[in-house]
Amino acid sequence: QDRVHVRIEPARPGRLAGFFDRLEAEMARGPFAGRFRLAGPEAINHYLDVGSQESFGRLFPVAVVLIAIVVWLALRDARATLGVLAVSGLATGCTLGAMALAGRSLNMVVSTIPALLVILGTAYSLHLVTTFQDLPAGPARDRWAHAIRETFRPCFLTAATTAAGFVSLGTAELPPVQDLGSFAALGI
């Protein structure tokens, strides 16, 4: 039985993705077609990252739709529902954009960030919107100002302590955990 062993030095997550894709394509065409397996920590991390990205692509849209339904049922107002979802969507989009600019990709750890940001952004926004809705009738501008004054401190303190907890993950030894901490804190 033919075996080829190649030692690959550990790299930052996602850096070897192109290498593994090219290696698999090359091996599939050669004499090892159908008879090769990539193994080892870097290959395992690669396959976990690919699986995480595929799961994210399938499950995240479903989660957003379910959250939208729950928010609409809670608020019974389409504009308010869209506003709540826009806040968490903006935070998530900006965070994913920052990750892309930093050269990071979704890996098995970091792929939890979008769901986390949608959940937290929805919670903070719902707090503000329900406070607004519970106020007596009056000019919308005055009601929003009151709702912001009322919810700013609890939402800010909750977000700040949550972000601080994620920042502390920057001391972890594993780069994916460091990225989780940095980018989750940024998104929050």
Coordinates of N, CA, C and O in Angstrom, one line a residue:
Q1 N 0.9 -1.2 0.0 CA 0.0 0.0 0.0 C 0.9 1.2 0.0 O 1.8 1.4 0.8
D2 N 0.7 2.1 -0.9 CA 1.5 3.3 -1.1 C 1.0 4.4 0.0 O -0.2 4.6 0.2
R3 N 2.0 5.0 0.6 CA 1.7 6.1 1.6 C 2.7 7.2 1.3 O 3.8 7.0 1.1
V4 N 2.1 8.4 1.4 CA 2.9 9.6 1.3 C 2.7 10.4 2.6 O 1.5 10.7 2.9
H5 N 3.7 10.8 3.3 CA 3.6 11.6 4.5 C 4.2 12.9 4.2 O 5.4 13.0 3.7
V6 N 3.5 14.0 4.5 CA 4.0 15.3 4.3 C 3.7 16.0 5.6 O 2.6 16.0 6.2
R7 N 4.8 16.6 6.2 CA 4.6 17.4 7.4 C 4.3 18.8 7.1 O 5.1 19.5 6.3
I8 N 3.3 19.3 7.7 CA 2.9 20.7 7.5 C 3.0 21.4 8.8 O 2.4 21.0 9.8
E9 N 3.7 22.5 8.8 CA 3.8 23.3 10.1 C 2.5 24.0 10.4 O 1.8 24.4 9.4
P10 N 2.1 24.1 11.6 CA 0.9 24.8 12.0 C 0.9 26.2 11.5 O 1.9 26.9 11.4
A11 N -0.3 26.6 11.0 CA -0.5 27.9 10.5 C -1.7 28.6 11.1 O -2.5 27.9 11.7
R12 N -1.8 29.8 10.9 CA -3.0 30.5 11.4 C -4.2 29.9 10.7 O -4.2 29.6 9.5
P13 N -5.3 29.7 11.4 CA -6.5 29.1 10.8 C -6.9 29.8 9.5 O -6.9 31.0 9.4
G14 N -7.3 29.0 8.6 CA -7.7 29.5 7.3 C -6.6 29.7 6.3 O -6.8 29.8 5.1
R15 N -5.4 29.8 6.7 CA -4.2 30.1 5.8 C -3.9 28.9 4.9 O -3.4 29.1 3.8
L16 N -4.2 27.7 5.3 CA -3.9 26.6 4.5 C -5.1 26.1 3.6 O -5.0 25.1 2.9
A17 N -6.2 26.8 3.7 CA -7.4 26.3 3.0 C -7.2 26.1 1.5 O -7.5 25.1 0.9
G18 N -6.6 27.1 0.9 CA -6.3 27.0 -0.5 C -5.3 25.9 -0.8 O -5.5 25.2 -1.9
F19 N -4.4 25.7 0.0 CA -3.4 24.6 -0.1 C -4.1 23.2 -0.1 O -3.9 22.4 -1.0
F20 N -5.0 23.0 0.8 CA -5.7 21.7 0.9 C -6.6 21.5 -0.3 O -6.7 20.4 -0.8
D21 N -7.3 22.6 -0.7 CA -8.1 22.5 -1.9 C -7.3 22.1 -3.1 O -7.8 21.2 -3.9
R22 N -6.2 22.7 -3.3 CA -5.3 22.4 -4.5 C -4.8 21.0 -4.4 O -4.7 20.2 -5.4
L23 N -4.4 20.6 -3.2 CA -3.8 19.3 -3.0 C -4.9 18.2 -3.2 O -4.6 17.2 -3.9
E24 N -6.1 18.4 -2.7 CA -7.1 17.4 -3.0 C -7.4 17.3 -4.5 O -7.6 16.2 -5.0
A25 N -7.5 18.4 -5.2 CA -7.7 18.4 -6.6 C -6.6 17.7 -7.4 O -6.9 16.9 -8.3
E26 N -5.4 17.9 -7.0 CA -4.2 17.3 -7.7 C -4.2 15.8 -7.4 O -4.0 15.0 -8.3
M27 N -4.5 15.4 -6.1 CA -4.5 14.0 -5.8 C -5.6 13.3 -6.5 O -5.5 12.1 -6.8
A28 N -6.8 13.9 -6.7 CA -7.9 13.3 -7.3 C -7.6 13.0 -8.8 O -8.3 12.0 -9.3
R29 N -6.7 13.7 -9.4 CA -6.4 13.5 -10.8 C -5.3 12.5 -11.0 O -5.1 11.9 -12.0
G30 N -4.5 12.3 -10.0 CA -3.3 11.4 -10.1 C -3.5 10.0 -9.8 O -4.7 9.5 -9.8
P31 N -2.5 9.2 -9.6 CA -2.6 7.8 -9.4 C -3.3 7.4 -8.1 O -3.7 6.3 -7.9
F32 N -3.4 8.4 -7.2 CA -4.1 8.1 -5.9 C -5.6 8.4 -6.0 O -6.2 8.4 -4.9
A33 N -6.1 8.7 -7.1 CA -7.5 9.1 -7.2 C -8.4 8.1 -6.5 O -8.3 6.9 -6.8
G34 N -9.2 8.6 -5.6 CA -10.1 7.7 -4.8 C -9.5 6.9 -3.7 O -10.1 6.2 -3.0
R35 N -8.1 7.0 -3.6 CA -7.4 6.2 -2.6 C -6.6 7.1 -1.7 O -5.6 6.6 -1.1
F36 N -7.0 8.3 -1.5 CA -6.1 9.1 -0.6 C -7.0 9.7 0.5 O -8.2 9.9 0.4
R37 N -6.3 10.0 1.6 CA -6.9 10.7 2.7 C -5.9 11.7 3.3 O -4.7 11.4 3.4
L38 N -6.4 12.9 3.6 CA -5.6 13.8 4.3 C -5.8 13.7 5.8 O -7.0 13.6 6.2
A39 N -4.8 13.7 6.5 CA -4.9 13.5 8.0 C -4.0 14.5 8.7 O -3.2 15.2 8.1
G40 N -4.1 14.5 10.0 CA -3.3 15.3 10.8 C -4.0 16.5 11.3 O -5.1 16.9 10.8
P41 N -3.5 17.2 12.3 CA -4.1 18.4 12.9 C -4.6 19.5 11.9 O -5.7 20.0 12.0
E42 N -3.7 19.8 11.0 CA -4.0 20.9 10.0 C -5.1 20.5 9.1 O -6.0 21.2 8.8
A43 N -5.1 19.2 8.6 CA -6.2 18.7 7.8 C -7.5 18.6 8.5 O -8.5 19.0 8.0
I44 N -7.4 18.2 9.8 CA -8.7 18.1 10.6 C -9.2 19.5 10.8 O -10.5 19.7 10.6
N45 N -8.4 20.4 11.1 CA -8.9 21.8 11.3 C -9.5 22.3 10.0 O -10.5 23.0 10.0
H46 N -8.9 22.0 8.9 CA -9.4 22.5 7.6 C -10.8 21.9 7.4 O -11.7 22.6 7.0
Y47 N -11.0 20.6 7.6 CA -12.3 20.0 7.4 C -13.3 20.5 8.4 O -14.5 20.7 8.0
L48 N -12.9 20.8 9.6 CA -13.8 21.3 10.6 C -14.2 22.7 10.1 O -15.4 23.1 10.3
D49 N -13.3 23.5 9.6 CA -13.6 24.9 9.2 C -14.6 24.8 8.0 O -15.5 25.6 7.9
V50 N -14.3 23.9 7.0 CA -15.2 23.8 5.9 C -16.6 23.4 6.3 O -17.6 24.0 5.9
G51 N -16.6 22.4 7.2 CA -17.9 22.0 7.7 C -18.7 23.1 8.5 O -19.9 23.3 8.3
S52 N -17.9 23.9 9.2 CA -18.5 25.0 9.9 C -19.1 26.1 9.0 O -20.2 26.6 9.2
Q53 N -18.4 26.3 7.9 CA -18.8 27.3 6.9 C -20.1 26.8 6.2 O -21.0 27.6 5.9
E54 N -20.1 25.5 5.9 CA -21.3 24.9 5.2 C -22.5 25.0 6.1 O -23.6 25.3 5.7
S55 N -22.3 24.6 7.4 CA -23.4 24.7 8.4 C -23.9 26.1 8.6 O -25.1 26.3 8.6
F56 N -22.9 27.1 8.6 CA -23.3 28.5 8.8 C -24.2 28.9 7.6 O -25.2 29.5 7.8
G57 N -23.8 28.5 6.4 CA -24.5 28.9 5.2 C -25.9 28.3 5.2 O -26.9 28.9 4.7
R58 N -26.1 27.1 5.8 CA -27.4 26.5 5.8 C -28.3 26.9 7.0 O -29.5 27.2 6.9
L59 N -27.7 27.0 8.2 CA -28.4 27.2 9.4 C -28.7 28.7 9.8 O -29.7 29.0 10.3
F60 N -27.7 29.5 9.4 CA -27.8 30.9 9.9 C -29.1 31.6 9.2 O -29.8 32.3 10.0
P61 N -29.4 31.4 8.0 CA -30.6 32.0 7.4 C -31.9 31.5 8.1 O -32.8 32.3 8.3
V62 N -31.9 30.2 8.4 CA -33.0 29.7 9.1 C -33.2 30.3 10.5 O -34.3 30.7 10.9
A63 N -32.1 30.5 11.2 CA -32.1 31.1 12.5 C -32.6 32.5 12.4 O -33.4 33.0 13.3
V64 N -32.2 33.3 11.4 CA -32.6 34.7 11.3 C -34.1 34.7 11.0 O -34.8 35.6 11.6
V65 N -34.6 33.8 10.2 CA -36.0 33.8 9.9 C -36.8 33.5 11.2 O -37.8 34.1 11.5
L66 N -36.4 32.5 11.9 CA -37.0 32.2 13.2 C -37.0 33.3 14.2 O -38.0 33.6 14.8
I67 N -35.9 34.0 14.3 CA -35.8 35.2 15.2 C -36.7 36.3 14.7 O -37.4 36.9 15.5
A68 N -36.8 36.5 13.4 CA -37.7 37.5 12.8 C -39.2 37.2 13.2 O -39.9 38.1 13.5
I69 N -39.5 35.9 13.1 CA -40.9 35.5 13.4 C -41.2 35.8 14.9 O -42.2 36.3 15.3
V70 N -40.2 35.4 15.8 CA -40.4 35.6 17.2 C -40.5 37.1 17.5 O -41.4 37.5 18.3
V71 N -39.6 37.9 16.9 CA -39.6 39.3 17.1 C -41.0 39.9 16.7 O -41.6 40.7 17.4
W72 N -41.4 39.5 15.5 CA -42.7 40.0 15.0 C -43.9 39.6 15.9 O -44.7 40.5 16.2
L73 N -43.8 38.4 16.4 CA -44.9 38.0 17.3 C -44.9 38.8 18.6 O -45.9 39.1 19.2
A74 N -43.7 39.2 19.1 CA -43.5 40.0 20.3 C -44.0 41.4 20.1 O -44.6 42.0 21.0
L75 N -43.6 42.0 18.9 CA -43.9 43.4 18.7 C -45.2 43.7 17.9 O -45.8 44.8 18.1
R76 N -45.6 42.8 17.1 CA -46.8 42.9 16.2 C -46.7 44.2 15.4 O -47.7 44.9 15.2
D77 N -45.5 44.5 14.9 CA -45.2 45.7 14.2 C -44.1 45.4 13.2 O -43.0 45.2 13.6
A78 N -44.5 45.5 11.9 CA -43.5 45.1 10.9 C -42.3 46.1 10.8 O -41.1 45.7 10.7
R79 N -42.6 47.4 11.0 CA -41.4 48.4 11.0 C -40.5 48.2 12.1 O -39.3 48.2 12.0
A80 N -41.1 48.0 13.3 CA -40.3 47.7 14.5 C -39.5 46.5 14.4 O -38.3 46.4 14.7
T81 N -40.1 45.4 13.8 CA -39.4 44.2 13.6 C -38.2 44.4 12.6 O -37.1 43.9 12.9
L82 N -38.4 45.1 11.5 CA -37.3 45.4 10.6 C -36.2 46.2 11.2 O -35.1 46.0 11.0
G83 N -36.6 47.1 12.1 CA -35.6 47.9 12.8 C -34.8 47.1 13.7 O -33.5 47.3 13.7
V84 N -35.4 46.2 14.4 CA -34.6 45.4 15.4 C -33.7 44.5 14.6 O -32.5 44.3 14.9
L85 N -34.2 43.9 13.5 CA -33.3 43.0 12.7 C -32.2 43.8 12.0 O -31.1 43.3 11.8
A86 N -32.5 45.0 11.6 CA -31.5 45.9 10.9 C -30.3 46.1 11.8 O -29.2 46.1 11.4
V87 N -30.6 46.4 13.1 CA -29.5 46.7 14.1 C -28.6 45.5 14.2 O -27.4 45.6 14.1
S88 N -29.2 44.3 14.4 CA -28.3 43.1 14.6 C -27.7 42.7 13.3 O -26.5 42.3 13.2
G89 N -28.4 42.9 12.1 CA -27.8 42.7 10.8 C -26.6 43.6 10.5 O -25.6 43.1 10.0
L90 N -26.7 44.9 10.9 CA -25.6 45.8 10.7 C -24.4 45.4 11.5 O -23.3 45.4 11.0
A91 N -24.6 45.1 12.7 CA -23.5 44.7 13.6 C -22.8 43.4 13.0 O -21.6 43.4 13.0
T92 N -23.6 42.5 12.6 CA -23.1 41.2 12.1 C -22.3 41.5 10.8 O -21.2 41.0 10.6
G93 N -22.9 42.3 9.9 CA -22.3 42.6 8.6 C -21.0 43.3 8.8 O -20.0 43.0 8.1
C94 N -21.0 44.3 9.6 CA -19.7 45.1 9.9 C -18.7 44.2 10.5 O -17.5 44.3 10.1
T95 N -19.0 43.3 11.4 CA -18.1 42.4 12.0 C -17.5 41.4 11.0 O -16.3 41.2 11.0
L96 N -18.3 40.8 10.2 CA -17.9 39.9 9.1 C -17.0 40.7 8.1 O -16.0 40.1 7.7
G97 N -17.3 41.9 7.8 CA -16.5 42.7 7.0 C -15.1 43.0 7.6 O -14.1 42.9 6.9
A98 N -15.1 43.3 8.9 CA -13.8 43.5 9.6 C -13.0 42.3 9.6 O -11.8 42.3 9.4
M99 N -13.6 41.1 9.8 CA -12.9 39.9 9.7 C -12.3 39.7 8.3 O -11.1 39.2 8.2
A100 N -13.0 39.9 7.3 CA -12.5 39.8 5.9 C -11.3 40.7 5.7 O -10.3 40.3 5.1
L101 N -11.5 42.0 6.1 CA -10.4 42.9 6.0 C -9.1 42.5 6.7 O -8.0 42.8 6.3
A102 N -9.3 41.8 7.9 CA -8.2 41.3 8.7 C -7.7 40.0 8.1 O -6.7 39.5 8.7
G103 N -8.3 39.5 7.1 CA -7.8 38.3 6.5 C -8.2 37.0 7.2 O -7.6 36.0 7.1
R104 N -9.3 37.1 8.0 CA -9.7 36.0 8.8 C -11.0 35.4 8.1 O -11.7 36.1 7.4
S105 N -11.1 34.1 8.2 CA -12.3 33.4 7.7 C -13.1 32.8 8.8 O -12.6 32.7 9.9
L106 N -14.3 32.3 8.5 CA -15.1 31.6 9.5 C -14.5 30.3 9.7 O -14.3 29.5 8.8
N107 N -14.1 30.0 10.9 CA -13.6 28.7 11.3 C -14.6 28.1 12.3 O -15.6 28.6 12.6
M108 N -14.2 26.9 12.8 CA -15.2 26.2 13.7 C -15.5 27.0 15.0 O -16.6 26.8 15.5
V109 N -14.7 27.9 15.4 CA -14.9 28.7 16.6 C -15.6 30.0 16.2 O -16.6 30.3 16.8
V110 N -15.0 30.7 15.3 CA -15.5 32.0 14.9 C -16.9 32.0 14.2 O -17.6 33.0 14.2
S111 N -17.2 30.8 13.7 CA -18.5 30.8 13.0 C -19.7 31.0 14.0 O -20.8 31.2 13.5
T112 N -19.5 31.0 15.2 CA -20.5 31.3 16.2 C -20.8 32.8 16.4 O -21.9 33.1 16.9
I113 N -19.9 33.6 15.9 CA -20.1 35.1 16.1 C -21.3 35.6 15.4 O -22.0 36.4 16.1
P114 N -21.7 35.3 14.2 CA -22.9 35.9 13.6 C -24.1 35.6 14.4 O -24.9 36.5 14.7
A115 N -24.3 34.3 14.8 CA -25.5 34.0 15.7 C -25.4 34.7 17.0 O -26.5 35.3 17.4
L116 N -24.3 34.8 17.6 CA -24.2 35.5 18.8 C -24.5 37.0 18.7 O -25.3 37.6 19.5
L117 N -24.1 37.6 17.6 CA -24.4 39.1 17.4 C -25.8 39.3 17.1 O -26.4 40.3 17.5
V118 N -26.5 38.4 16.3 CA -27.9 38.5 16.0 C -28.7 38.4 17.3 O -29.6 39.2 17.6
I119 N -28.3 37.4 18.2 CA -29.0 37.2 19.4 C -28.9 38.4 20.3 O -29.9 39.0 20.8
L120 N -27.7 38.9 20.5 CA -27.4 40.0 21.4 C -28.0 41.3 20.9 O -28.6 42.1 21.6
G121 N -27.8 41.6 19.6 CA -28.3 42.8 18.9 C -29.9 42.8 19.0 O -30.5 43.8 19.2
T122 N -30.5 41.6 18.8 CA -31.9 41.5 18.9 C -32.4 41.8 20.4 O -33.3 42.6 20.6
A123 N -31.7 41.3 21.3 CA -32.1 41.5 22.7 C -32.0 43.0 23.1 O -32.9 43.6 23.7
Y124 N -30.8 43.6 22.7 CA -30.7 45.1 23.1 C -31.7 45.9 22.4 O -32.3 46.8 22.9
S125 N -31.9 45.6 21.1 CA -32.9 46.4 20.3 C -34.3 46.2 20.8 O -35.1 47.1 20.9
L126 N -34.7 45.0 21.2 CA -36.0 44.7 21.7 C -36.2 45.5 23.0 O -37.3 46.0 23.2
H127 N -35.2 45.6 23.8 CA -35.3 46.3 25.1 C -35.7 47.8 24.8 O -36.6 48.3 25.4
L128 N -35.0 48.3 23.8 CA -35.3 49.7 23.4 C -36.7 49.9 22.8 O -37.5 50.8 23.2
V129 N -37.0 49.0 21.9 CA -38.3 49.2 21.2 C -39.5 48.9 22.1 O -40.5 49.6 22.0
T130 N -39.4 47.9 23.0 CA -40.5 47.6 23.9 C -40.7 48.7 24.9 O -41.8 49.1 25.3
T131 N -39.6 49.4 25.3 CA -39.7 50.5 26.2 C -40.4 51.6 25.5 O -41.3 52.3 26.0
F132 N -40.1 51.9 24.2 CA -40.8 52.9 23.4 C -42.3 52.6 23.3 O -43.1 53.4 23.5
Q133 N -42.6 51.3 23.0 CA -44.0 51.0 22.8 C -44.8 51.1 24.0 O -46.0 51.3 24.0
D134 N -44.2 50.9 25.2 CA -44.9 50.9 26.5 C -45.2 52.3 27.0 O -45.9 52.5 27.9
L135 N -44.6 53.3 26.3 CA -44.8 54.7 26.8 C -46.1 55.2 26.3 O -46.7 54.7 25.3
P136 N -46.7 56.1 27.1 CA -48.0 56.7 26.7 C -47.9 57.4 25.3 O -46.8 57.8 24.9
A137 N -49.0 57.5 24.7 CA -49.0 58.2 23.3 C -48.5 59.6 23.5 O -48.6 60.3 24.5
G138 N -47.8 60.0 22.4 CA -47.2 61.4 22.4 C -46.4 61.5 21.2 O -46.3 60.5 20.4
P139 N -45.7 62.6 21.0 CA -44.8 62.7 19.8 C -43.7 61.6 19.8 O -43.1 61.3 20.9
A140 N -43.5 61.0 18.7 CA -42.6 59.9 18.6 C -41.2 60.3 19.0 O -40.5 59.5 19.6
R141 N -40.8 61.5 18.6 CA -39.4 62.0 18.9 C -39.2 62.0 20.4 O -38.2 61.6 20.9
D142 N -40.2 62.5 21.2 CA -40.1 62.5 22.6 C -40.1 61.1 23.2 O -39.4 60.9 24.2
R143 N -40.9 60.3 22.7 CA -41.0 58.9 23.2 C -39.7 58.2 22.9 O -39.2 57.4 23.8
W144 N -39.1 58.4 21.7 CA -37.8 57.7 21.5 C -36.7 58.3 22.4 O -35.9 57.5 22.9
A145 N -36.7 59.6 22.6 CA -35.7 60.2 23.5 C -35.8 59.6 24.9 O -34.8 59.3 25.5
H146 N -37.1 59.5 25.4 CA -37.3 58.9 26.7 C -36.8 57.4 26.8 O -36.2 57.0 27.7
A147 N -37.2 56.7 25.7 CA -36.8 55.2 25.7 C -35.3 55.1 25.7 O -34.7 54.2 26.3
I148 N -34.6 55.9 24.9 CA -33.1 55.9 24.9 C -32.5 56.2 26.2 O -31.6 55.5 26.7
R149 N -33.1 57.3 26.9 CA -32.6 57.6 28.2 C -32.8 56.5 29.2 O -32.0 56.2 30.0
E150 N -33.9 55.8 29.1 CA -34.3 54.8 30.0 C -33.5 53.5 29.8 O -33.1 52.8 30.8
T151 N -33.1 53.2 28.6 CA -32.5 51.9 28.3 C -31.0 52.0 28.0 O -30.3 51.0 28.0
F152 N -30.5 53.2 27.9 CA -29.1 53.4 27.5 C -28.1 52.7 28.6 O -27.3 51.9 28.2
R153 N -28.3 53.1 29.8 CA -27.4 52.6 30.8 C -27.5 51.0 31.0 O -26.4 50.4 30.9
P154 N -28.6 50.4 31.1 CA -28.6 48.9 31.2 C -28.1 48.2 30.0 O -27.3 47.3 30.1
C155 N -28.5 48.8 28.8 CA -28.0 48.1 27.5 C -26.5 48.3 27.4 O -25.7 47.4 27.0
F156 N -26.0 49.5 27.7 CA -24.6 49.8 27.6 C -23.7 49.0 28.6 O -22.7 48.4 28.2
L157 N -24.2 48.9 29.8 CA -23.4 48.1 30.8 C -23.4 46.6 30.5 O -22.4 45.9 30.6
T158 N -24.6 46.1 30.0 CA -24.6 44.7 29.6 C -23.7 44.5 28.4 O -22.9 43.5 28.4
A159 N -23.7 45.3 27.4 CA -22.9 45.2 26.2 C -21.4 45.3 26.6 O -20.5 44.6 26.2
A160 N -21.1 46.3 27.5 CA -19.7 46.5 27.8 C -19.1 45.4 28.6 O -18.0 44.9 28.4
T161 N -19.9 44.8 29.6 CA -19.4 43.7 30.3 C -19.3 42.4 29.4 O -18.3 41.6 29.6
T162 N -20.2 42.2 28.5 CA -20.1 41.1 27.6 C -18.9 41.3 26.7 O -18.1 40.3 26.5
A163 N -18.7 42.5 26.2 CA -17.5 42.7 25.3 C -16.2 42.5 26.1 O -15.3 41.9 25.6
A164 N -16.2 43.0 27.3 CA -15.0 42.8 28.1 C -14.7 41.3 28.4 O -13.5 40.9 28.3
G165 N -15.7 40.5 28.6 CA -15.5 39.1 28.7 C -14.9 38.5 27.4 O -14.0 37.6 27.5
F166 N -15.4 38.9 26.3 CA -14.8 38.4 25.0 C -13.4 38.9 24.8 O -12.6 38.2 24.3
V167 N -13.1 40.2 25.2 CA -11.8 40.7 25.0 C -10.8 39.8 25.8 O -9.7 39.6 25.4
S168 N -11.2 39.3 27.0 CA -10.3 38.5 27.8 C -9.9 37.2 27.1 O -8.9 36.7 27.4
L169 N -10.7 36.8 26.1 CA -10.3 35.6 25.3 C -9.0 35.9 24.5 O -8.4 35.0 23.9
G170 N -8.7 37.2 24.3 CA -7.5 37.5 23.6 C -6.2 36.9 24.2 O -5.2 36.9 23.6
T171 N -6.3 36.5 25.5 CA -5.1 36.0 26.2 C -5.0 34.5 25.9 O -4.1 33.8 26.4
A172 N -6.0 33.9 25.2 CA -6.0 32.4 25.0 C -4.8 32.1 24.0 O -4.3 33.0 23.3
E173 N -4.3 30.9 24.1 CA -3.2 30.5 23.3 C -3.7 30.1 21.8 O -2.9 30.2 20.9
L174 N -4.9 29.7 21.7 CA -5.4 29.3 20.4 C -5.8 30.4 19.6 O -6.7 31.2 20.0
P175 N -5.3 30.6 18.4 CA -5.7 31.7 17.5 C -7.2 31.8 17.2 O -7.7 32.9 17.2
P176 N -7.9 30.7 17.0 CA -9.3 30.8 16.7 C -10.1 31.4 18.0 O -11.0 32.2 17.8
V177 N -9.6 31.1 19.1 CA -10.3 31.6 20.4 C -10.0 33.1 20.5 O -10.8 33.9 20.9
Q178 N -8.7 33.5 20.2 CA -8.4 34.9 20.2 C -9.2 35.7 19.2 O -9.7 36.7 19.5
D179 N -9.4 35.1 18.0 CA -10.3 35.8 17.0 C -11.7 35.9 17.5 O -12.4 36.9 17.3
L180 N -12.2 34.8 18.1 CA -13.6 34.8 18.7 C -13.7 36.0 19.6 O -14.6 36.8 19.5
G181 N -12.7 36.1 20.5 CA -12.8 37.2 21.5 C -12.7 38.6 20.9 O -13.6 39.5 21.2
S182 N -11.8 38.8 20.0 CA -11.6 40.1 19.4 C -12.8 40.5 18.5 O -13.3 41.6 18.7
F183 N -13.3 39.6 17.7 CA -14.3 40.0 16.7 C -15.7 40.0 17.4 O -16.6 40.8 17.0
A184 N -15.9 39.1 18.4 CA -17.2 39.2 19.1 C -17.3 40.5 19.9 O -18.3 41.2 19.8
A185 N -16.2 40.9 20.5 CA -16.2 42.2 21.2 C -16.4 43.4 20.3 O -17.1 44.3 20.6
L186 N -15.7 43.3 19.1 CA -15.9 44.4 18.2 C -17.4 44.5 17.7 O -17.9 45.6 17.7
G187 N -18.0 43.3 17.5 CA -19.4 43.3 17.0 C -20.4 43.8 18.1 O -21.4 44.5 17.8
I188 N -20.1 43.5 19.3 CA -21.0 43.9 20.4 C -20.9 45.4 20.6 O -21.8 46.1 20.8

